[in-house]
Structure formats: C-alpha cells, structure tokens
JSON list of C-alpha atoms in Angstrom, two decimals:
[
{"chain": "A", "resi": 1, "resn": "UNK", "atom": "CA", "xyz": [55.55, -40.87, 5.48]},
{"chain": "A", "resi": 2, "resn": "UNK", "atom": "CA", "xyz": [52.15, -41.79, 5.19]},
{"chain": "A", "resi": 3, "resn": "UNK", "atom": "CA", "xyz": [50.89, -39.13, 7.28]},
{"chain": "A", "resi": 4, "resn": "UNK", "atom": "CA", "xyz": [52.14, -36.97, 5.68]},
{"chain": "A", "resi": 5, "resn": "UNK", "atom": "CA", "xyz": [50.25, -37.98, 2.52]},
{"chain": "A", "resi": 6, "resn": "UNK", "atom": "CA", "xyz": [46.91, -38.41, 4.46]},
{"chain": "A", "resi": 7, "resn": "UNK", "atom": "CA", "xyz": [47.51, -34.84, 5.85]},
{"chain": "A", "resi": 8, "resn": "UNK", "atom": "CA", "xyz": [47.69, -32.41, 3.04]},
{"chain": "A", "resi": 9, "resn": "UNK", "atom": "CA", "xyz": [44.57, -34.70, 1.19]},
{"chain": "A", "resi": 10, "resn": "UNK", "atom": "CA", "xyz": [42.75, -34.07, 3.99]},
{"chain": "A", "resi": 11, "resn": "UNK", "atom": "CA", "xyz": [43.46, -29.94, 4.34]},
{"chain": "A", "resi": 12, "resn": "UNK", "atom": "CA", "xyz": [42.78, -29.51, 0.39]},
{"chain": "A", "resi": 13, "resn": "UNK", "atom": "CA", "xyz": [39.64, -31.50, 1.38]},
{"chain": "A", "resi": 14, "resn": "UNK", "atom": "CA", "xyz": [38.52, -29.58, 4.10]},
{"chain": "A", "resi": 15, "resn": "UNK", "atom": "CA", "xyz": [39.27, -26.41, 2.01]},
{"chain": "A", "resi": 16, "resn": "UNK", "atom": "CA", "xyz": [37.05, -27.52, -1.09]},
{"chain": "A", "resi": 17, "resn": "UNK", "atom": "CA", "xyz": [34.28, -27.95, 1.77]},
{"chain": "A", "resi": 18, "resn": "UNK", "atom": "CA", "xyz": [34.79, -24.76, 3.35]},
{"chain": "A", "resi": 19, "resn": "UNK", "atom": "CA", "xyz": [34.64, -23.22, 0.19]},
{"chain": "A", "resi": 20, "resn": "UNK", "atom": "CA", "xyz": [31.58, -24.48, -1.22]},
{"chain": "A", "resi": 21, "resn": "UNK", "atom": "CA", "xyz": [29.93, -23.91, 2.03]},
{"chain": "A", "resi": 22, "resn": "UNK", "atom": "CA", "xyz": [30.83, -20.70, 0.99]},
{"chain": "A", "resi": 23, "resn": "UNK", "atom": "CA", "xyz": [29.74, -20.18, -2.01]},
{"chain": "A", "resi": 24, "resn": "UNK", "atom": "CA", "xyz": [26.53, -21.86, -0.94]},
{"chain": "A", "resi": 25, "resn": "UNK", "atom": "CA", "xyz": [25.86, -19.46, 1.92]},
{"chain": "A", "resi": 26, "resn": "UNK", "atom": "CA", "xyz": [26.56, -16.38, -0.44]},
{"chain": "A", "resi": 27, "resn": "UNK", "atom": "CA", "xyz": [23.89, -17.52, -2.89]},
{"chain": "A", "resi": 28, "resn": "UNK", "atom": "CA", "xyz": [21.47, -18.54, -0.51]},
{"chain": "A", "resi": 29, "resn": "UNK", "atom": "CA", "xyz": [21.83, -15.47, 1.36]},
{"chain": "A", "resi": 30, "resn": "UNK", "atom": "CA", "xyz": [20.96, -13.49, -2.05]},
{"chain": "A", "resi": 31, "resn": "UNK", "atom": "CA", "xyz": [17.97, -15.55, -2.78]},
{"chain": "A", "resi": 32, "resn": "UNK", "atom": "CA", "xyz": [16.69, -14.40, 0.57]},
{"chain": "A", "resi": 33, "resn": "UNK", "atom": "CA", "xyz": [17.26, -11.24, -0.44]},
{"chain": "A", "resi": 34, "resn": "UNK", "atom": "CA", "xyz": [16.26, -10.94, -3.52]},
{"chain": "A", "resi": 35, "resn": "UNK", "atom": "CA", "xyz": [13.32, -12.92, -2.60]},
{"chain": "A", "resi": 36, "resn": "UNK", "atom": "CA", "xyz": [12.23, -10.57, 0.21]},
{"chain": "A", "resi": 37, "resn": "UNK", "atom": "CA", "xyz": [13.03, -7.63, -2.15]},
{"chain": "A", "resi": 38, "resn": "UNK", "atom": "CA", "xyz": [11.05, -8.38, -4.70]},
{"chain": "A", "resi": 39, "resn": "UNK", "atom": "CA", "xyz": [9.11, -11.40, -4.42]},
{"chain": "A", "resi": 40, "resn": "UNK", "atom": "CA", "xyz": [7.71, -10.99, -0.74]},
{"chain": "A", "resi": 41, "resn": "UNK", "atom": "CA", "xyz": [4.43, -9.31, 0.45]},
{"chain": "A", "resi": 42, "resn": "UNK", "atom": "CA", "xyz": [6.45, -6.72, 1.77]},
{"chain": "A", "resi": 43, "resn": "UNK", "atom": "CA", "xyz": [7.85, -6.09, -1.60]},
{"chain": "A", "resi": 44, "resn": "UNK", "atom": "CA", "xyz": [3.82, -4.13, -2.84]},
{"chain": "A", "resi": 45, "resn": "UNK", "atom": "CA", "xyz": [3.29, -2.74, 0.78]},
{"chain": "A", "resi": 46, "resn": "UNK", "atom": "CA", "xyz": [3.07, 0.35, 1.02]},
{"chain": "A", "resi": 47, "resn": "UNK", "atom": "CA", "xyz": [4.63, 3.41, 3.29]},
{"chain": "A", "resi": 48, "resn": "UNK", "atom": "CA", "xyz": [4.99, 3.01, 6.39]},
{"chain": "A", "resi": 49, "resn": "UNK", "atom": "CA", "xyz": [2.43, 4.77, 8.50]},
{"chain": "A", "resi": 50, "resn": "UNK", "atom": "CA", "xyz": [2.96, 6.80, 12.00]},
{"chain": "A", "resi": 51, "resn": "UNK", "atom": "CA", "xyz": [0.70, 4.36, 13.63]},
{"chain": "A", "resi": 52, "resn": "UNK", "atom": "CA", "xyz": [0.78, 0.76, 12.21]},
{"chain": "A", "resi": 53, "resn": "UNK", "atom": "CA", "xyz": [-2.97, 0.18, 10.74]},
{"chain": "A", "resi": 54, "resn": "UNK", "atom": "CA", "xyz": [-3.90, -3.33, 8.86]},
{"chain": "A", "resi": 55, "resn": "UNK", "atom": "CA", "xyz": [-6.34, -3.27, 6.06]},
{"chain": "A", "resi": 56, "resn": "UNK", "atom": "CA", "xyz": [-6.00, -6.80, 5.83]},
{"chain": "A", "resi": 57, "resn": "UNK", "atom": "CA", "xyz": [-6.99, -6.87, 9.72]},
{"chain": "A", "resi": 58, "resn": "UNK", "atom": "CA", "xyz": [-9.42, -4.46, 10.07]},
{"chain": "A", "resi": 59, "resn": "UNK", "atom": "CA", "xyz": [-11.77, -4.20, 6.15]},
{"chain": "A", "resi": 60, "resn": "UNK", "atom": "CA", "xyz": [-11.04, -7.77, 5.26]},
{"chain": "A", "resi": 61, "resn": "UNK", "atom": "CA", "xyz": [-11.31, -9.80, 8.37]},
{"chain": "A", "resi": 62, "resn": "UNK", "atom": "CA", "xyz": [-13.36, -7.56, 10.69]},
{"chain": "A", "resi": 63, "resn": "UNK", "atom": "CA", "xyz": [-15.45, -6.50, 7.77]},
{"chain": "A", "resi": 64, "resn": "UNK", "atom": "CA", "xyz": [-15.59, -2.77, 8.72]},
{"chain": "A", "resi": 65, "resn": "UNK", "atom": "CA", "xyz": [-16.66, -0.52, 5.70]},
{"chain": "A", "resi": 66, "resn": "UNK", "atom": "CA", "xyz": [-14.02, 1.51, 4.38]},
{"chain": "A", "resi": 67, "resn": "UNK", "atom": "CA", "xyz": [-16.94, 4.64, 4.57]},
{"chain": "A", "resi": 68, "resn": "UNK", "atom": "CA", "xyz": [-16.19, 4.31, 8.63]},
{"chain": "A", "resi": 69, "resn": "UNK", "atom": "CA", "xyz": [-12.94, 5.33, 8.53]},
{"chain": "A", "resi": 70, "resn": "UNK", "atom": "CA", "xyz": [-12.85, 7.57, 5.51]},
{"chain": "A", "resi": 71, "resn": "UNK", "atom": "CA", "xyz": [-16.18, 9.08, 6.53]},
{"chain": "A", "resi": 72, "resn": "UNK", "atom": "CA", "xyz": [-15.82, 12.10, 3.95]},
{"chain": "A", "resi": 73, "resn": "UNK", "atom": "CA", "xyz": [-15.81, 10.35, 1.02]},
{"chain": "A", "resi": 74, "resn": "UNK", "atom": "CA", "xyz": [-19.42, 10.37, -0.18]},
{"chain": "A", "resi": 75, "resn": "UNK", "atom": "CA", "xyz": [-18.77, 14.90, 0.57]},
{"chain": "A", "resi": 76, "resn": "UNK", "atom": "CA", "xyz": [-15.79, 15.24, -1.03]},
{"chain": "A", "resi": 77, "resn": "UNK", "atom": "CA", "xyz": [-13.14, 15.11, -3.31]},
{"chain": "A", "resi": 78, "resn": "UNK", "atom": "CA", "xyz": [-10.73, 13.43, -0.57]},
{"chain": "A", "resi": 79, "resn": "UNK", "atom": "CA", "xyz": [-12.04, 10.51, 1.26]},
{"chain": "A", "resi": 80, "resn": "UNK", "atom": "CA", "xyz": [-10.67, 12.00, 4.55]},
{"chain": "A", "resi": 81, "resn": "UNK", "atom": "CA", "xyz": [-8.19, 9.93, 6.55]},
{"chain": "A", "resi": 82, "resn": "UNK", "atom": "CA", "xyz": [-9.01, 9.34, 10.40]},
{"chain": "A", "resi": 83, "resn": "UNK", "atom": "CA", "xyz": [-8.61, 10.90, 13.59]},
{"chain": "A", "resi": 84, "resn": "UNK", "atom": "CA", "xyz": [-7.72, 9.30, 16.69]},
{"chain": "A", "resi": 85, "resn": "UNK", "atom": "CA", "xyz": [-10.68, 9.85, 18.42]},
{"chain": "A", "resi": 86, "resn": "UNK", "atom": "CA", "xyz": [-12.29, 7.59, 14.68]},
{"chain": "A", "resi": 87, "resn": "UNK", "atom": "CA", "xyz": [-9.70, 4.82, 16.20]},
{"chain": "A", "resi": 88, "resn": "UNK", "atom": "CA", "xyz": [-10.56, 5.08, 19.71]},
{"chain": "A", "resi": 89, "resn": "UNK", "atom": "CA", "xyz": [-14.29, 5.00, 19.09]},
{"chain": "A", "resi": 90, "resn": "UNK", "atom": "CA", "xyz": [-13.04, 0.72, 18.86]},
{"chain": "A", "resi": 91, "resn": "UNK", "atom": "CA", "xyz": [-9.74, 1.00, 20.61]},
{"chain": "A", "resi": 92, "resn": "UNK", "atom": "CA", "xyz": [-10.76, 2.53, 23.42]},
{"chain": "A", "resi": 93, "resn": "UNK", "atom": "CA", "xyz": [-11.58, -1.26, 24.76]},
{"chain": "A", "resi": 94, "resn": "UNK", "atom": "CA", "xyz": [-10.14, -3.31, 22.14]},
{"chain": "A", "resi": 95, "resn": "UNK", "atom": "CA", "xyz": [-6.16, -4.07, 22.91]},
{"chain": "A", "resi": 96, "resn": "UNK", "atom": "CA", "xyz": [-6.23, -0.35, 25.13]},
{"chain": "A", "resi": 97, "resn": "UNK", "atom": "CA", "xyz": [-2.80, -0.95, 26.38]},
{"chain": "A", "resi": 98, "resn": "UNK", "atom": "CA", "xyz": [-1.03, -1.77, 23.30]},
{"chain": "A", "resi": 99, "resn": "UNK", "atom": "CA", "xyz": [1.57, 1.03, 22.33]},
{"chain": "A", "resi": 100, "resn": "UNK", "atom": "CA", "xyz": [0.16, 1.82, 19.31]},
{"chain": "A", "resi": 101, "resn": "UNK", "atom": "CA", "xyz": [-3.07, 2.23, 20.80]},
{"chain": "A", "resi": 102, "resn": "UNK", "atom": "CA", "xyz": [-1.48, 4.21, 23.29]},
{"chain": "A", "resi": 103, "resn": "UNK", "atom": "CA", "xyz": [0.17, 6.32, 21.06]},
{"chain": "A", "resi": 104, "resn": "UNK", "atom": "CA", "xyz": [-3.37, 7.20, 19.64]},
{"chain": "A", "resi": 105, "resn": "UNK", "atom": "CA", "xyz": [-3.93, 8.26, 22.81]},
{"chain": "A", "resi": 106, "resn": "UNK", "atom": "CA", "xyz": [-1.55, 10.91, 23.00]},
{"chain": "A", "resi": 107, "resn": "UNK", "atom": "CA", "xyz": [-2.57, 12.05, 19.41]},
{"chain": "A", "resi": 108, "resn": "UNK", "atom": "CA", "xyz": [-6.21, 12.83, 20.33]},
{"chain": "A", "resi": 109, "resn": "UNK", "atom": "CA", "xyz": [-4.97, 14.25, 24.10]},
{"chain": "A", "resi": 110, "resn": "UNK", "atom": "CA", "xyz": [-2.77, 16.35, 22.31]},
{"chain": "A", "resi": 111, "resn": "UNK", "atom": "CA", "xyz": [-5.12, 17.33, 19.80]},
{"chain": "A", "resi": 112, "resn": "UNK", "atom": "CA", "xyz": [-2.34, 16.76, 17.38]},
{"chain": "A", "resi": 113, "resn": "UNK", "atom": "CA", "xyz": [-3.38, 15.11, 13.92]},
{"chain": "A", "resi": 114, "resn": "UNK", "atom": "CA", "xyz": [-1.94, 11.86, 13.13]},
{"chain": "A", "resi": 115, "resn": "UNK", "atom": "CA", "xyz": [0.52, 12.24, 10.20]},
{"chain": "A", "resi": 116, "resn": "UNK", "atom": "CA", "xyz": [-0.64, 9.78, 8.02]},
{"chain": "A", "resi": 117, "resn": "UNK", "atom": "CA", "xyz": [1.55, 9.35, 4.75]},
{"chain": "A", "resi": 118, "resn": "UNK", "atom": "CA", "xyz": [-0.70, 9.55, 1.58]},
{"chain": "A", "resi": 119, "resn": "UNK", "atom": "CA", "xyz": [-1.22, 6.75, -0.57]},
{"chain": "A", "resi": 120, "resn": "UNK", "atom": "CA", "xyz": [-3.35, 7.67, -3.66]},
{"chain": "A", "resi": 121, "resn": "UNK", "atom": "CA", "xyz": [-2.30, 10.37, -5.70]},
{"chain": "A", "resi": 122, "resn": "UNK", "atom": "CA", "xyz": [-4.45, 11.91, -7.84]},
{"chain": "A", "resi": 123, "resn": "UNK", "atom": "CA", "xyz": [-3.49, 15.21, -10.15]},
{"chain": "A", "resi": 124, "resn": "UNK", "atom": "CA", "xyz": [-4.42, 18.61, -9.09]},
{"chain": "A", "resi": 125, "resn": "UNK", "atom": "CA", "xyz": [-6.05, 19.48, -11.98]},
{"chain": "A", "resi": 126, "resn": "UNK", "atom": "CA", "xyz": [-8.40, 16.35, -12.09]},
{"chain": "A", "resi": 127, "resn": "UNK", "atom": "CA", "xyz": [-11.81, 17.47, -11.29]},
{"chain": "A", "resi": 128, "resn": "UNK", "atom": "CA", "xyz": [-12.59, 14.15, -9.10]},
{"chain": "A", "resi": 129, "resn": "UNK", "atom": "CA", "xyz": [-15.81, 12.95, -6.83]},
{"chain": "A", "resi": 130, "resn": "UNK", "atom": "CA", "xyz": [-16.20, 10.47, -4.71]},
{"chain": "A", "resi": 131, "resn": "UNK", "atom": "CA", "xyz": [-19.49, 11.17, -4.15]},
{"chain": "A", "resi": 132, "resn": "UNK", "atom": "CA", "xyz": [-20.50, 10.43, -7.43]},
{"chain": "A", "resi": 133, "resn": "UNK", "atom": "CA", "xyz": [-18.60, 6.94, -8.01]},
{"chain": "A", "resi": 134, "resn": "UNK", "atom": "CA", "xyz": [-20.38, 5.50, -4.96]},
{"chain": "A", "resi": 135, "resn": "UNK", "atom": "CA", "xyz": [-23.78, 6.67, -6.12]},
{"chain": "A", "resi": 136, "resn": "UNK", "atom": "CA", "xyz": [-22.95, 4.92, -9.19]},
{"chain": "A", "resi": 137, "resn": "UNK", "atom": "CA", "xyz": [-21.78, 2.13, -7.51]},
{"chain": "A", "resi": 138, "resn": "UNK", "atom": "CA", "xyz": [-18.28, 1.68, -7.92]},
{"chain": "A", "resi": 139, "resn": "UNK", "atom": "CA", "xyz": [-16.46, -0.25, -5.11]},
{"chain": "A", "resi": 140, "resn": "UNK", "atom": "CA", "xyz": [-13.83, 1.22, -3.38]},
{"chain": "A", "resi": 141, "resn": "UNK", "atom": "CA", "xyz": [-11.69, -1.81, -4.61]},
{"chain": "A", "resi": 142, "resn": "UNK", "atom": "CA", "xyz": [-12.36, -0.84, -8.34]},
{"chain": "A", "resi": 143, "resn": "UNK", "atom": "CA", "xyz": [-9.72, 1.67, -8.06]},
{"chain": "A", "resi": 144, "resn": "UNK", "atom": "CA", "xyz": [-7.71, 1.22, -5.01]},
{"chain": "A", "resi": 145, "resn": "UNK", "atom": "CA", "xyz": [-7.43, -2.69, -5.81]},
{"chain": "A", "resi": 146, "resn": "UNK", "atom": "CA", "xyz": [-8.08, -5.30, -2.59]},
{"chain": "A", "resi": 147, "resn": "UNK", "atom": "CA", "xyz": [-7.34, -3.11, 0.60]},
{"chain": "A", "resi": 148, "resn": "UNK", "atom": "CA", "xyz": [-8.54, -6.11, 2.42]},
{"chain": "A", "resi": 149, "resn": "UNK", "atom": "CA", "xyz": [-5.86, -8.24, 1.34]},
{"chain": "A", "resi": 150, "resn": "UNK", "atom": "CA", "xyz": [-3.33, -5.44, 2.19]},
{"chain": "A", "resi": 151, "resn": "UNK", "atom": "CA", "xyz": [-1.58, -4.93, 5.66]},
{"chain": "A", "resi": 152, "resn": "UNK", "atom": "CA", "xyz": [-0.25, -1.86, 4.49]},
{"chain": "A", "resi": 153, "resn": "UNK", "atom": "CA", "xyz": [-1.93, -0.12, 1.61]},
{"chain": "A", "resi": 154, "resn": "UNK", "atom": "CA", "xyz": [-0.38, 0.43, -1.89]},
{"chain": "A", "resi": 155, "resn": "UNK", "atom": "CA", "xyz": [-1.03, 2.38, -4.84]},
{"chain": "A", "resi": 156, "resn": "UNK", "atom": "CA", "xyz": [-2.72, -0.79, -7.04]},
{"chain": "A", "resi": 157, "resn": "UNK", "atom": "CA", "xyz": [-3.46, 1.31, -9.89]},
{"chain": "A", "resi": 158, "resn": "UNK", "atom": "CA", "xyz": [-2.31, 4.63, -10.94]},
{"chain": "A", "resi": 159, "resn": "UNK", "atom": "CA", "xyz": [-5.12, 7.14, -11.01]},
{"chain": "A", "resi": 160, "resn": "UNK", "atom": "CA", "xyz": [-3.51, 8.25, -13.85]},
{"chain": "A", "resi": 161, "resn": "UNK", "atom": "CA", "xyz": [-6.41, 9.34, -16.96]},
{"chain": "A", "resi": 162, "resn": "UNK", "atom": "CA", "xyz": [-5.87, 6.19, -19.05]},
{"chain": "A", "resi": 163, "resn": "UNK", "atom": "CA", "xyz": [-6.79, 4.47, -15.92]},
{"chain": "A", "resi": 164, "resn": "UNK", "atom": "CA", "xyz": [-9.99, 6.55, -15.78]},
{"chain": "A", "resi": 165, "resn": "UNK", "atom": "CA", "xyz": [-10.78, 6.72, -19.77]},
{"chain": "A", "resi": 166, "resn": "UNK", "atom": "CA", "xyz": [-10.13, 2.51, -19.58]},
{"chain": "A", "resi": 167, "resn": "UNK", "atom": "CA", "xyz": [-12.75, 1.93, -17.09]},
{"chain": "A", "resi": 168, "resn": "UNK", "atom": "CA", "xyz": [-15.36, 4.95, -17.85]},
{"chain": "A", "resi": 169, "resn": "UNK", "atom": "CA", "xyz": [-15.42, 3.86, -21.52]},
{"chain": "A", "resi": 170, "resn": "UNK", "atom": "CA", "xyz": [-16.33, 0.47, -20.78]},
{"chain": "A", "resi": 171, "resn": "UNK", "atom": "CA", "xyz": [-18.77, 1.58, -17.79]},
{"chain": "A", "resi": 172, "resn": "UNK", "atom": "CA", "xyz": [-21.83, 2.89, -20.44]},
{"chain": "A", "resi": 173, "resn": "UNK", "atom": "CA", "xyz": [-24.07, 1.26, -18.21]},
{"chain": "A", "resi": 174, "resn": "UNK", "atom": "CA", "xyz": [-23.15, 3.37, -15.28]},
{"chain": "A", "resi": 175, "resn": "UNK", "atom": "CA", "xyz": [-23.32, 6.54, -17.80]},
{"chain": "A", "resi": 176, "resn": "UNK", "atom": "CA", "xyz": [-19.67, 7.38, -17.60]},
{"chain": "A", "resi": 177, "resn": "UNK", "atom": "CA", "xyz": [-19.08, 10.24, -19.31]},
{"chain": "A", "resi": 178, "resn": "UNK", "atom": "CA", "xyz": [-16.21, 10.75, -21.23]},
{"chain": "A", "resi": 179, "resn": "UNK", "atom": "CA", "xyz": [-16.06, 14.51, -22.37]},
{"chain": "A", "resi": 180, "resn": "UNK", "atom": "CA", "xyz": [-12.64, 16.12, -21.41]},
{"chain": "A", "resi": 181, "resn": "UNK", "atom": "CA", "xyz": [-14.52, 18.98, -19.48]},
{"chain": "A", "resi": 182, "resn": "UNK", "atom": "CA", "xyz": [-16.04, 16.34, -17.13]},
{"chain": "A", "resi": 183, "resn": "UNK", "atom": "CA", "xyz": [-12.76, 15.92, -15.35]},
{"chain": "A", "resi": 184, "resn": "UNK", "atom": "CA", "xyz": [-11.12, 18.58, -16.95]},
{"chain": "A", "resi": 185, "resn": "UNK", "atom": "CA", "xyz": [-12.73, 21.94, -15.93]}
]
C-alpha cells in the first residue's frame, strides 16, 4: 500500500517539473528572440548585400577612406557604389580564394555590375551635392551616422528635409544656406 502512495506523489511531481521546464524553455526561447529581434546588432543592420562587405572591417579597422570606394562623391550627386575591379584592386591578394572574393571575380570577368542594394535614400526632387558638403567639411558620418561601427550599413538618419534644415541652420559657420531654392530648384 505504500507504494502505491509513493507512486502517484512522485508522477504529479515529475509532472510539475516537466511542466515548469516547460514553461521555462518557452520564455527563454522568446527572450532569445525577442532579444535578437530587436535588441541585437543585427536588429539596425542593414540589407543584405550580393557580396557580404563590412564597414566595420574595412573604414573602421583598416582605416580606408570612404572617398576610395565611393570615388564619385566629390563629382556628383551619388557617391557611386564600387565595381569589382575597386574590390580587387585589394582582393586580388588579400583572402583571393575566399568565395566572396571569388564571386567578385566572376562579376568583373563577366563585366556584370554587382547589384548592390541601396541604402540612403534621398528624394528626387532634392537638389543634393556631395561635392559641396566635403568642401565644407562635413564628414561622411554627419549624415550617414558611424559606418565604421557598422558590418552592414543602415539608414542612421533619414535624409529627410528636417534632417537637412536641423543641421544647416545650426551650421552658420559653414554658410549653410537655408533658402528653399537652394535644394529646391
């Protein structure tokens, strides 16, 4: 008779545990999530790109200027985004047989540009120049935000016109001008 005592004691027990093993799992397991979702350095990276490129890597640790890459932005409105061949100039005998390096290989053999995705939006109708930012010396990192804390680049600021009026109007030293036609034309 006493085992049969002991018994069912023990099976409500062991239930009790397996349930708040449970219960435990299912909250941990949405912490993770949650945490990964939101919380994570994943959470503000970017989109992906067709070739895996680290800011982070390559402008904050290697120190290369963002002007090597983007070599069109002191000539134009876009900054320009790379070719292979840009990548290669490096790559050619730094990590050569990694895949992505390979697969740079076969963009610039083909000829074929490299799809990057595009970051940075800026309206069509915003008369914009890099050219002229850099001449009056903002940094890159004024409006994109620290690319060389970023693997893969986000939009840190909107380039939206309050963004532009907010930092133009308190810019007077480097004569920002804030007349509608300036950007508006």
């Amino acid at each position: 008779m006493s085992e049969m005592s002991v018994t069912p004691r023990r099976s409500v027990k062991a239930h009790a545990i397996a349930v708040a093993s449970a219960a435990l799992t299912t909250v941990l397991v949405a912490f993770g999530i949650i945490y990964f979702y939101f919380v994570s350095p994943a959470a503000s990276a970017g989109p992906a790109q067709p070739i895996p490129f680290s800011h982070r890597l390559h402008v904050g640790i290697k120190e290369i200027d963002c002007r090597f890459c983007h070599n069109t932005v002191e000539v134009g409105r876009n900054a320009g985004m790379p070719p292979a061949e840009k990548c290669l100039y490096c790559h050619q005998h730094i990590i050569p047989q990694h895949p992505w390096i390979r697969e740079l290989h076969r963009f610039a053999d083909s000829g074929e540009t490299i799809p990057w995705v595009k970051v940075t939006y800026l309206p069509d109708h915003a008369n914009f120049s890099h050219q002229q930012h850099i001449t009056a010396g903002v940094n890159c990192a004024d409006c994109h935000g620290p690319v060389e804390a970023m693997d893969r680049v986000y939009e840190e600021n909107r380039l939206l016109m309050g963004f532009c009026v907010d930092c133009h109007s308190q810019q007077e030293s480097r004569h920002a001008i804030l007349d509608c036609l300036n950007c508006h034309q």
